[in-house]
């Protein structure tokens, strides 16, 4: 029996297994590390294929050897439990580690080590890495689009005003707390519209008028998302209530409306708003491109919001409706004070997802010729002085969008926890 | 005000409002079209289109009608949606299962993938693949072949084409195999339920599926040849591949972006579905002596699929609708061919936009009807 036991770890030969396995695992790690960071191949004496597979084979054997149950070493047990449960898992673990090791030097050199940020023309970028000079020179355009440079303070000022006004809720006294909903739902959007209309668009009080076609970049993304968010929520709520209504006309109109918008892609809706919608308006009546786009996206997203809210309404137990009715509440009183507060709380994640989808859909407005950041990138890409930097531009925009969307999803998660009540 | 009038007034007001809005739009549209000298009608569909489409599944050139251009676009949309659905399902299921892995690294990698691709706009991803990643590929004359037959170049992916002899006999043999497998499955089910006997259905099915088509090759006169793409020199510096099947870079970029993006959502559906099956189910199944495979096949999957399938179908629908972003990189889909080029040429805005929207709408509605039917079928029948 002793000879058979030699192949299995036990109390006596435990350290033999531990050190052999650990050594093999570290060796495989070292091989890939040296190979990717210093271009040294310590297994160059082997045939090419074997040399390539060497770390994987050695690492798998090593991990197999140190897979010892109840070793008594806390860290080893933790390691085995999390990354080394069986041979298949061990191979996947090794592959992931190796891929990270292999790609780190290349990514680092592209992003930082070989990248250029100095200079102000294409000729400054001689390194093999990214050319951040391109982003630096075009930064203003990516932020503000074609908005004239000397007037860009107007966008900044209006955004600062809007952000400051958005934080009113945090500083309001106890007495004013009950008016906050009214403030955010009705007063704030009106103020926002006035600020943007007079300050960014201009044309009054000696400010020069700047047409919406010149707006662009991230600021346009924010403006479009902001107004669509504000409009699509109340419309969606009314549609959700309409779909649950007992009155057949209202119910079927809501169903038809919701299913229509949910059934078509946003790009065709934008096409409609740009080529078909003007045909439906009186001839001398002109509606700005940006306004048409905001209406189109709001109606489109409202249908999705409606379906999410309907899910919340359906999830409420019938008892809530009955209790509210037995207190003598009418339809609107019942919904405003009893049903909607509970239903909306339930659907925070769904609404957050819809809003995220909205923000990610804003680049589509390129269809009607409005250039927010992705549109600006495509314009900059074709500039003869700056050919060949598509990658840097897209990476830059991806980082910005990722930060916005990730922050939104984290915020909605916090909101969900904050309003979570046990039933 | 009694109960009846209280119910009628809001309905009448809504209806009047809708009628007024529609009436206003119709009158304006008529006036506008009369002023601009446009006449309304679908007669243009039979006219000669006189524009070319660079990639089409059916025979098409400028001498065909607008209606045929519409079908070219529709088929291209369906093609990219179909490929996208297959790839996104494969990636999504793998990533979804990986997110539940006990292996810390695998779980984190899957989570990273989902968080990364989900939070970047799809349009940006399509542009990235098309304008940045695929433009970095080598020129046709400088490319290395994968396995000697696949050529990935800046002009697209070139793969060998299948050349069949007597394809119909081969198809008949496959159909025969499928029919006999179905018969065997029914027979095996009867046997199991009536007499409690097990026969290895899976091995038998696999054998039939391999042997019958093989017989058609040996005796039916079926043969399969590959036409490998060959590099041809067109001019001094212009090279191109001839023969084989060429997959345009637009299609590759679109498929990559659509499947990587949609897979993140499918992964979340799969994860939610598997987590939604309570642990007690698995333990109960194990305690009555089922094997791990049987537990997965007979207990976990039927319950998990009930949670997974409805939201996943929704994602398939989203993918189909998102494929309209193809217009941004000039892949000739329905929106680009019909709502783009055809609209430019004919100026029939109302007709063309409405046909395009109706097409997407009917795809969506037919899938939702199917889904509702399926949901009713698999819903838990409570006693």
mmCIF file of N, CA, C and O in Angstrom, chain B residues 134-214:
data_model
loop_
_atom_site.group_PDB
_atom_site.id
_atom_site.type_symbol
_atom_site.label_atom_id
_atom_site.label_comp_id
_atom_site.label_asym_id
_atom_site.label_seq_id
_atom_site.Cartn_x
_atom_site.Cartn_y
_atom_site.Cartn_z
ATOM 1 N N UNK B 134 -10.988 46.503 -37.925
ATOM 2 C CA UNK B 134 -10.875 45.771 -39.193
ATOM 3 C C UNK B 134 -10.000 46.505 -40.202
ATOM 4 O O UNK B 134 -9.445 45.894 -41.116
ATOM 5 N N UNK B 135 -9.838 47.827 -40.044
ATOM 6 C CA UNK B 135 -8.963 48.567 -40.961
ATOM 7 C C UNK B 135 -7.492 48.247 -40.704
ATOM 8 O O UNK B 135 -6.629 48.583 -41.500
ATOM 9 N N UNK B 136 -7.203 47.647 -39.551
ATOM 10 C CA UNK B 136 -5.821 47.302 -39.235
ATOM 11 C C UNK B 136 -5.427 45.959 -39.842
ATOM 12 O O UNK B 136 -4.285 45.535 -39.711
ATOM 13 N N UNK B 137 -6.365 45.296 -40.522
ATOM 14 C CA UNK B 137 -6.055 43.997 -41.129
ATOM 15 C C UNK B 137 -5.155 44.186 -42.355
ATOM 16 O O UNK B 137 -5.125 45.256 -42.945
ATOM 17 N N UNK B 138 -4.420 43.122 -42.738
ATOM 18 C CA UNK B 138 -3.495 43.259 -43.869
ATOM 19 C C UNK B 138 -4.216 43.359 -45.219
ATOM 20 O O UNK B 138 -5.377 42.986 -45.351
ATOM 21 N N UNK B 139 -3.498 43.848 -46.215
ATOM 22 C CA UNK B 139 -4.014 43.897 -47.584
ATOM 23 C C UNK B 139 -4.085 42.473 -48.140
ATOM 24 O O UNK B 139 -3.410 41.580 -47.648
ATOM 25 N N UNK B 140 -4.900 42.262 -49.202
ATOM 26 C CA UNK B 140 -5.061 40.904 -49.729
ATOM 27 C C UNK B 140 -3.735 40.209 -50.046
ATOM 28 O O UNK B 140 -3.579 39.020 -49.761
ATOM 29 N N UNK B 141 -2.754 40.954 -50.618
ATOM 30 C CA UNK B 141 -1.541 40.264 -51.049
ATOM 31 C C UNK B 141 -0.595 39.974 -49.892
ATOM 32 O O UNK B 141 0.355 39.220 -50.048
ATOM 33 N N UNK B 142 -0.842 40.575 -48.745
ATOM 34 C CA UNK B 142 0.095 40.402 -47.639
ATOM 35 C C UNK B 142 -0.427 39.481 -46.556
ATOM 36 O O UNK B 142 0.204 39.291 -45.528
ATOM 37 N N UNK B 143 -1.617 38.948 -46.752
ATOM 38 C CA UNK B 143 -2.232 38.203 -45.665
ATOM 39 C C UNK B 143 -1.717 36.764 -45.593
ATOM 40 O O UNK B 143 -1.287 36.185 -46.592
ATOM 41 N N UNK B 144 -1.739 36.210 -44.385
ATOM 42 C CA UNK B 144 -1.416 34.795 -44.194
ATOM 43 C C UNK B 144 -2.724 34.035 -44.079
ATOM 44 O O UNK B 144 -3.693 34.526 -43.519
ATOM 45 N N UNK B 145 -2.730 32.818 -44.609
ATOM 46 C CA UNK B 145 -3.951 32.030 -44.584
ATOM 47 C C UNK B 145 -4.066 31.292 -43.254
ATOM 48 O O UNK B 145 -3.077 30.859 -42.685
ATOM 49 N N UNK B 146 -5.301 31.177 -42.751
ATOM 50 C CA UNK B 146 -5.562 30.298 -41.619
ATOM 51 C C UNK B 146 -5.848 28.915 -42.178
ATOM 52 O O UNK B 146 -6.726 28.765 -43.010
ATOM 53 N N UNK B 147 -5.139 27.917 -41.711
ATOM 54 C CA UNK B 147 -5.324 26.538 -42.169
ATOM 55 C C UNK B 147 -5.222 26.431 -43.683
ATOM 56 O O UNK B 147 -5.741 25.508 -44.287
ATOM 57 N N UNK B 148 -4.601 27.406 -44.317
ATOM 58 C CA UNK B 148 -4.401 27.342 -45.757
ATOM 59 C C UNK B 148 -5.590 27.712 -46.607
ATOM 60 O O UNK B 148 -5.472 27.829 -47.813
ATOM 61 N N UNK B 149 -6.787 27.902 -46.006
ATOM 62 C CA UNK B 149 -7.966 28.141 -46.843
ATOM 63 C C UNK B 149 -8.738 29.396 -46.467
ATOM 64 O O UNK B 149 -9.513 29.910 -47.257
ATOM 65 N N UNK B 150 -8.571 29.915 -45.232
ATOM 66 C CA UNK B 150 -9.296 31.120 -44.840
ATOM 67 C C UNK B 150 -8.375 32.318 -44.989
ATOM 68 O O UNK B 150 -7.237 32.285 -44.529
ATOM 69 N N UNK B 151 -8.873 33.380 -45.601
ATOM 70 C CA UNK B 151 -8.060 34.564 -45.792
ATOM 71 C C UNK B 151 -8.767 35.762 -45.167
ATOM 72 O O UNK B 151 -9.846 36.157 -45.621
ATOM 73 N N UNK B 152 -8.186 36.308 -44.113
ATOM 74 C CA UNK B 152 -8.778 37.467 -43.451
ATOM 75 C C UNK B 152 -8.029 38.714 -43.886
ATOM 76 O O UNK B 152 -6.860 38.891 -43.552
ATOM 77 N N UNK B 153 -8.671 39.541 -44.687
ATOM 78 C CA UNK B 153 -8.002 40.728 -45.214
ATOM 79 C C UNK B 153 -8.830 41.967 -44.927
ATOM 80 O O UNK B 153 -9.942 41.883 -44.403
ATOM 81 N N UNK B 154 -8.274 43.103 -45.309
ATOM 82 C CA UNK B 154 -8.983 44.367 -45.106
ATOM 83 C C UNK B 154 -10.239 44.431 -45.976
ATOM 84 O O UNK B 154 -11.175 45.163 -45.699
ATOM 85 N N UNK B 155 -10.271 43.596 -47.029
ATOM 86 C CA UNK B 155 -11.445 43.578 -47.919
ATOM 87 C C UNK B 155 -12.501 42.591 -47.450
ATOM 88 O O UNK B 155 -13.492 42.382 -48.124
ATOM 89 N N UNK B 156 -12.247 41.930 -46.327
ATOM 90 C CA UNK B 156 -13.223 40.974 -45.823
ATOM 91 C C UNK B 156 -12.622 39.600 -45.616
ATOM 92 O O UNK B 156 -11.420 39.386 -45.832
ATOM 93 N N UNK B 157 -13.478 38.671 -45.217
ATOM 94 C CA UNK B 157 -13.024 37.296 -44.964
ATOM 95 C C UNK B 157 -13.373 36.431 -46.165
ATOM 96 O O UNK B 157 -14.516 36.460 -46.640
ATOM 97 N N UNK B 158 -12.383 35.692 -46.670
ATOM 98 C CA UNK B 158 -12.634 34.827 -47.826
ATOM 99 C C UNK B 158 -12.536 33.375 -47.384
ATOM 100 O O UNK B 158 -11.511 32.955 -46.851
ATOM 101 N N UNK B 159 -13.624 32.632 -47.576
ATOM 102 C CA UNK B 159 -13.660 31.230 -47.144
ATOM 103 C C UNK B 159 -13.972 30.364 -48.356
ATOM 104 O O UNK B 159 -14.512 30.839 -49.354
ATOM 105 N N UNK B 160 -13.635 29.061 -48.266
ATOM 106 C CA UNK B 160 -13.925 28.174 -49.396
ATOM 107 C C UNK B 160 -15.430 28.036 -49.612
ATOM 108 O O UNK B 160 -16.200 28.080 -48.667
ATOM 109 N N UNK B 161 -15.814 27.880 -50.863
ATOM 110 C CA UNK B 161 -17.221 27.659 -51.178
ATOM 111 C C UNK B 161 -17.462 26.157 -51.315
ATOM 112 O O UNK B 161 -16.574 25.411 -51.726
ATOM 113 N N UNK B 162 -18.664 25.720 -50.952
ATOM 114 C CA UNK B 162 -19.022 24.315 -51.138
ATOM 115 C C UNK B 162 -19.550 24.135 -52.546
ATOM 116 O O UNK B 162 -20.372 24.924 -53.015
ATOM 117 N N UNK B 163 -19.079 23.081 -53.210
ATOM 118 C CA UNK B 163 -19.665 22.764 -54.515
ATOM 119 C C UNK B 163 -20.220 21.366 -54.443
ATOM 120 O O UNK B 163 -19.485 20.390 -54.309
ATOM 121 N N UNK B 164 -21.542 21.270 -54.470
ATOM 122 C CA UNK B 164 -22.212 19.989 -54.259
ATOM 123 C C UNK B 164 -22.547 19.352 -55.601
ATOM 124 O O UNK B 164 -22.942 20.029 -56.533
ATOM 125 N N UNK B 165 -22.441 18.020 -55.623
ATOM 126 C CA UNK B 165 -23.037 17.251 -56.712
ATOM 127 C C UNK B 165 -24.210 16.504 -56.119
ATOM 128 O O UNK B 165 -24.065 15.863 -55.074
ATOM 129 N N UNK B 166 -25.354 16.544 -56.775
ATOM 130 C CA UNK B 166 -26.542 15.860 -56.269
ATOM 131 C C UNK B 166 -26.873 16.278 -54.842
ATOM 132 O O UNK B 166 -27.047 15.445 -53.951
ATOM 133 N N UNK B 167 -26.966 17.578 -54.622
ATOM 134 C CA UNK B 167 -27.257 18.091 -53.288
ATOM 135 C C UNK B 167 -28.613 17.582 -52.793
ATOM 136 O O UNK B 167 -28.793 17.309 -51.609
ATOM 137 N N UNK B 168 -29.573 17.395 -53.722
ATOM 138 C CA UNK B 168 -30.925 17.003 -53.306
ATOM 139 C C UNK B 168 -30.931 15.643 -52.619
ATOM 140 O O UNK B 168 -31.613 15.444 -51.620
ATOM 141 N N UNK B 169 -30.099 14.704 -53.151
ATOM 142 C CA UNK B 169 -30.061 13.372 -52.528
ATOM 143 C C UNK B 169 -29.528 13.476 -51.110
ATOM 144 O O UNK B 169 -30.040 12.853 -50.174
ATOM 145 N N UNK B 170 -28.509 14.319 -50.930
ATOM 146 C CA UNK B 170 -27.946 14.516 -49.600
ATOM 147 C C UNK B 170 -29.003 15.075 -48.646
ATOM 148 O O UNK B 170 -29.179 14.593 -47.525
ATOM 149 N N UNK B 171 -29.753 16.070 -49.130
ATOM 150 C CA UNK B 171 -30.786 16.675 -48.274
ATOM 151 C C UNK B 171 -31.851 15.649 -47.913
ATOM 152 O O UNK B 171 -32.305 15.597 -46.777
ATOM 153 N N UNK B 172 -32.239 14.803 -48.912
ATOM 154 C CA UNK B 172 -33.230 13.765 -48.613
ATOM 155 C C UNK B 172 -32.717 12.856 -47.505
ATOM 156 O O UNK B 172 -33.457 12.464 -46.608
ATOM 157 N N UNK B 173 -31.431 12.498 -47.582
ATOM 158 C CA UNK B 173 -30.890 11.584 -46.573
ATOM 159 C C UNK B 173 -30.918 12.238 -45.196
ATOM 160 O O UNK B 173 -31.216 11.585 -44.194
ATOM 161 N N UNK B 174 -30.628 13.548 -45.141
ATOM 162 C CA UNK B 174 -30.675 14.237 -43.844
ATOM 163 C C UNK B 174 -32.103 14.253 -43.309
ATOM 164 O O UNK B 174 -32.346 13.976 -42.132
ATOM 165 N N UNK B 175 -33.064 14.519 -44.204
ATOM 166 C CA UNK B 175 -34.471 14.541 -43.772
ATOM 167 C C UNK B 175 -34.885 13.163 -43.281
ATOM 168 O O UNK B 175 -35.527 13.023 -42.227
ATOM 169 N N UNK B 176 -34.476 12.125 -44.013
ATOM 170 C CA UNK B 176 -34.796 10.760 -43.597
ATOM 171 C C UNK B 176 -34.211 10.480 -42.220
ATOM 172 O O UNK B 176 -34.863 9.866 -41.360
ATOM 173 N N UNK B 177 -32.982 10.930 -41.989
ATOM 174 C CA UNK B 177 -32.337 10.711 -40.692
ATOM 175 C C UNK B 177 -33.137 11.393 -39.590
ATOM 176 O O UNK B 177 -33.405 10.789 -38.535
ATOM 177 N N UNK B 178 -33.569 12.632 -39.841
ATOM 178 C CA UNK B 178 -34.311 13.373 -38.804
ATOM 179 C C UNK B 178 -35.628 12.667 -38.494
ATOM 180 O O UNK B 178 -36.001 12.478 -37.331
ATOM 181 N N UNK B 179 -36.313 12.185 -39.579
ATOM 182 C CA UNK B 179 -37.594 11.511 -39.357
ATOM 183 C C UNK B 179 -37.389 10.243 -38.541
ATOM 184 O O UNK B 179 -38.090 9.978 -37.556
ATOM 185 N N UNK B 180 -36.359 9.448 -38.903
ATOM 186 C CA UNK B 180 -36.176 8.192 -38.178
ATOM 187 C C UNK B 180 -35.775 8.451 -36.728
ATOM 188 O O UNK B 180 -36.175 7.706 -35.824
ATOM 189 N N UNK B 181 -35.009 9.524 -36.486
ATOM 190 C CA UNK B 181 -34.649 9.850 -35.096
ATOM 191 C C UNK B 181 -35.894 10.191 -34.291
ATOM 192 O O UNK B 181 -36.076 9.724 -33.158
ATOM 193 N N UNK B 182 -36.805 10.978 -34.901
ATOM 194 C CA UNK B 182 -38.043 11.320 -34.207
ATOM 195 C C UNK B 182 -38.826 10.062 -33.858
ATOM 196 O O UNK B 182 -39.325 9.907 -32.732
ATOM 197 N N UNK B 183 -38.937 9.141 -34.842
ATOM 198 C CA UNK B 183 -39.681 7.901 -34.603
ATOM 199 C C UNK B 183 -39.049 7.130 -33.447
ATOM 200 O O UNK B 183 -39.744 6.659 -32.524
ATOM 201 N N UNK B 184 -37.716 7.032 -33.461
ATOM 202 C CA UNK B 184 -37.033 6.276 -32.402
ATOM 203 C C UNK B 184 -37.251 6.915 -31.039
ATOM 204 O O UNK B 184 -37.470 6.236 -30.041
ATOM 205 N N UNK B 185 -37.244 8.244 -31.013
ATOM 206 C CA UNK B 185 -37.445 8.935 -29.724
ATOM 207 C C UNK B 185 -38.830 8.631 -29.165
ATOM 208 O O UNK B 185 -38.989 8.363 -27.982
ATOM 209 N N UNK B 186 -39.841 8.677 -30.061
ATOM 210 C CA UNK B 186 -41.202 8.404 -29.594
ATOM 211 C C UNK B 186 -41.302 6.966 -29.092
ATOM 212 O O UNK B 186 -41.848 6.687 -28.020
ATOM 213 N N UNK B 187 -40.689 6.041 -29.865
ATOM 214 C CA UNK B 187 -40.710 4.624 -29.494
ATOM 215 C C UNK B 187 -40.039 4.438 -28.141
ATOM 216 O O UNK B 187 -40.556 3.738 -27.254
ATOM 217 N N UNK B 188 -38.871 5.102 -27.957
ATOM 218 C CA UNK B 188 -38.127 4.965 -26.705
ATOM 219 C C UNK B 188 -38.927 5.523 -25.547
ATOM 220 O O UNK B 188 -38.936 4.957 -24.443
ATOM 221 N N UNK B 189 -39.648 6.607 -25.795
ATOM 222 C CA UNK B 189 -40.435 7.207 -24.719
ATOM 223 C C UNK B 189 -41.563 6.268 -24.295
ATOM 224 O O UNK B 189 -41.803 6.054 -23.102
ATOM 225 N N UNK B 190 -42.215 5.671 -25.320
ATOM 226 C CA UNK B 190 -43.281 4.705 -25.017
ATOM 227 C C UNK B 190 -42.735 3.533 -24.219
ATOM 228 O O UNK B 190 -43.334 3.085 -23.248
ATOM 229 N N UNK B 191 -41.574 3.038 -24.679
ATOM 230 C CA UNK B 191 -40.956 1.891 -24.029
ATOM 231 C C UNK B 191 -40.657 2.203 -22.574
ATOM 232 O O UNK B 191 -40.876 1.392 -21.673
ATOM 233 N N UNK B 192 -40.158 3.432 -22.358
ATOM 234 C CA UNK B 192 -39.770 3.809 -21.001
ATOM 235 C C UNK B 192 -41.001 3.936 -20.111
ATOM 236 O O UNK B 192 -41.024 3.470 -18.977
ATOM 237 N N UNK B 193 -42.055 4.535 -20.674
ATOM 238 C CA UNK B 193 -43.224 4.777 -19.834
ATOM 239 C C UNK B 193 -44.035 3.516 -19.593
ATOM 240 O O UNK B 193 -44.637 3.358 -18.538
ATOM 241 N N UNK B 194 -44.065 2.610 -20.607
ATOM 242 C CA UNK B 194 -44.904 1.416 -20.450
ATOM 243 C C UNK B 194 -44.168 0.261 -19.800
ATOM 244 O O UNK B 194 -44.731 -0.451 -18.975
ATOM 245 N N UNK B 195 -42.921 0.039 -20.195
ATOM 246 C CA UNK B 195 -42.219 -1.143 -19.708
ATOM 247 C C UNK B 195 -41.029 -0.800 -18.834
ATOM 248 O O UNK B 195 -40.401 -1.691 -18.269
ATOM 249 N N UNK B 196 -40.688 0.490 -18.745
ATOM 250 C CA UNK B 196 -39.570 0.873 -17.893
ATOM 251 C C UNK B 196 -38.215 0.509 -18.460
ATOM 252 O O UNK B 196 -37.235 0.441 -17.725
ATOM 253 N N UNK B 197 -38.149 0.263 -19.787
ATOM 254 C CA UNK B 197 -36.854 -0.108 -20.387
ATOM 255 C C UNK B 197 -36.176 1.122 -20.976
ATOM 256 O O UNK B 197 -36.837 2.001 -21.525
ATOM 257 N N UNK B 198 -34.870 1.161 -20.847
ATOM 258 C CA UNK B 198 -34.108 2.278 -21.412
ATOM 259 C C UNK B 198 -33.339 1.806 -22.623
ATOM 260 O O UNK B 198 -32.736 0.735 -22.593
ATOM 261 N N UNK B 199 -33.380 2.575 -23.691
ATOM 262 C CA UNK B 199 -32.454 2.321 -24.794
ATOM 263 C C UNK B 199 -31.630 3.582 -25.007
ATOM 264 O O UNK B 199 -32.124 4.689 -24.794
ATOM 265 N N UNK B 200 -30.364 3.438 -25.402
ATOM 266 C CA UNK B 200 -29.492 4.609 -25.541
ATOM 267 C C UNK B 200 -29.891 5.464 -26.743
ATOM 268 O O UNK B 200 -29.322 5.335 -27.831
ATOM 269 N N UNK B 201 -30.873 6.332 -26.547
ATOM 270 C CA UNK B 201 -31.432 7.112 -27.660
ATOM 271 C C UNK B 201 -30.371 8.018 -28.284
ATOM 272 O O UNK B 201 -30.262 8.115 -29.505
ATOM 273 N N UNK B 202 -29.571 8.639 -27.418
ATOM 274 C CA UNK B 202 -28.627 9.620 -27.929
ATOM 275 C C UNK B 202 -27.611 9.001 -28.880
ATOM 276 O O UNK B 202 -27.386 9.492 -29.985
ATOM 277 N N UNK B 203 -27.031 7.843 -28.479
ATOM 278 C CA UNK B 203 -26.019 7.202 -29.332
ATOM 279 C C UNK B 203 -26.641 6.749 -30.644
ATOM 280 O O UNK B 203 -26.051 6.928 -31.721
ATOM 281 N N UNK B 204 -27.860 6.184 -30.556
ATOM 282 C CA UNK B 204 -28.515 5.707 -31.778
ATOM 283 C C UNK B 204 -28.793 6.885 -32.724
ATOM 284 O O UNK B 204 -28.505 6.820 -33.929
ATOM 285 N N UNK B 205 -29.296 7.985 -32.163
ATOM 286 C CA UNK B 205 -29.593 9.141 -33.008
ATOM 287 C C UNK B 205 -28.337 9.644 -33.693
ATOM 288 O O UNK B 205 -28.329 9.942 -34.894
ATOM 289 N N UNK B 206 -27.256 9.731 -32.905
ATOM 290 C CA UNK B 206 -26.005 10.234 -33.459
ATOM 291 C C UNK B 206 -25.532 9.334 -34.595
ATOM 292 O O UNK B 206 -25.121 9.798 -35.659
ATOM 293 N N UNK B 207 -25.639 8.004 -34.369
ATOM 294 C CA UNK B 207 -25.203 7.050 -35.386
ATOM 295 C C UNK B 207 -26.006 7.233 -36.666
ATOM 296 O O UNK B 207 -25.447 7.280 -37.770
ATOM 297 N N UNK B 208 -27.335 7.371 -36.524
ATOM 298 C CA UNK B 208 -28.183 7.542 -37.721
ATOM 299 C C UNK B 208 -27.813 8.827 -38.450
ATOM 300 O O UNK B 208 -27.658 8.853 -39.673
ATOM 301 N N UNK B 209 -27.598 9.877 -37.649
ATOM 302 C CA UNK B 209 -27.301 11.182 -38.247
ATOM 303 C C UNK B 209 -25.988 11.157 -39.013
ATOM 304 O O UNK B 209 -25.810 11.883 -39.988
ATOM 305 N N UNK B 210 -25.057 10.315 -38.586
ATOM 306 C CA UNK B 210 -23.794 10.227 -39.319
ATOM 307 C C UNK B 210 -23.902 9.237 -40.483
ATOM 308 O O UNK B 210 -23.477 9.521 -41.597
ATOM 309 N N UNK B 211 -24.519 8.063 -40.206
ATOM 310 C CA UNK B 211 -24.458 6.973 -41.191
ATOM 311 C C UNK B 211 -25.282 7.278 -42.440
ATOM 312 O O UNK B 211 -24.811 7.096 -43.564
ATOM 313 N N UNK B 212 -26.515 7.787 -42.271
ATOM 314 C CA UNK B 212 -27.367 7.995 -43.448
ATOM 315 C C UNK B 212 -26.763 8.962 -44.470
ATOM 316 O O UNK B 212 -26.644 8.612 -45.654
ATOM 317 N N UNK B 213 -26.314 10.158 -44.035
ATOM 318 C CA UNK B 213 -25.662 11.039 -45.011
ATOM 319 C C UNK B 213 -24.390 10.420 -45.599
ATOM 320 O O UNK B 213 -24.090 10.611 -46.781
ATOM 321 N N UNK B 214 -23.681 9.630 -44.768
ATOM 322 C CA UNK B 214 -22.462 8.986 -45.255
ATOM 323 C C UNK B 214 -22.796 8.012 -46.386
ATOM 324 O O UNK B 214 -22.112 7.955 -47.404
#
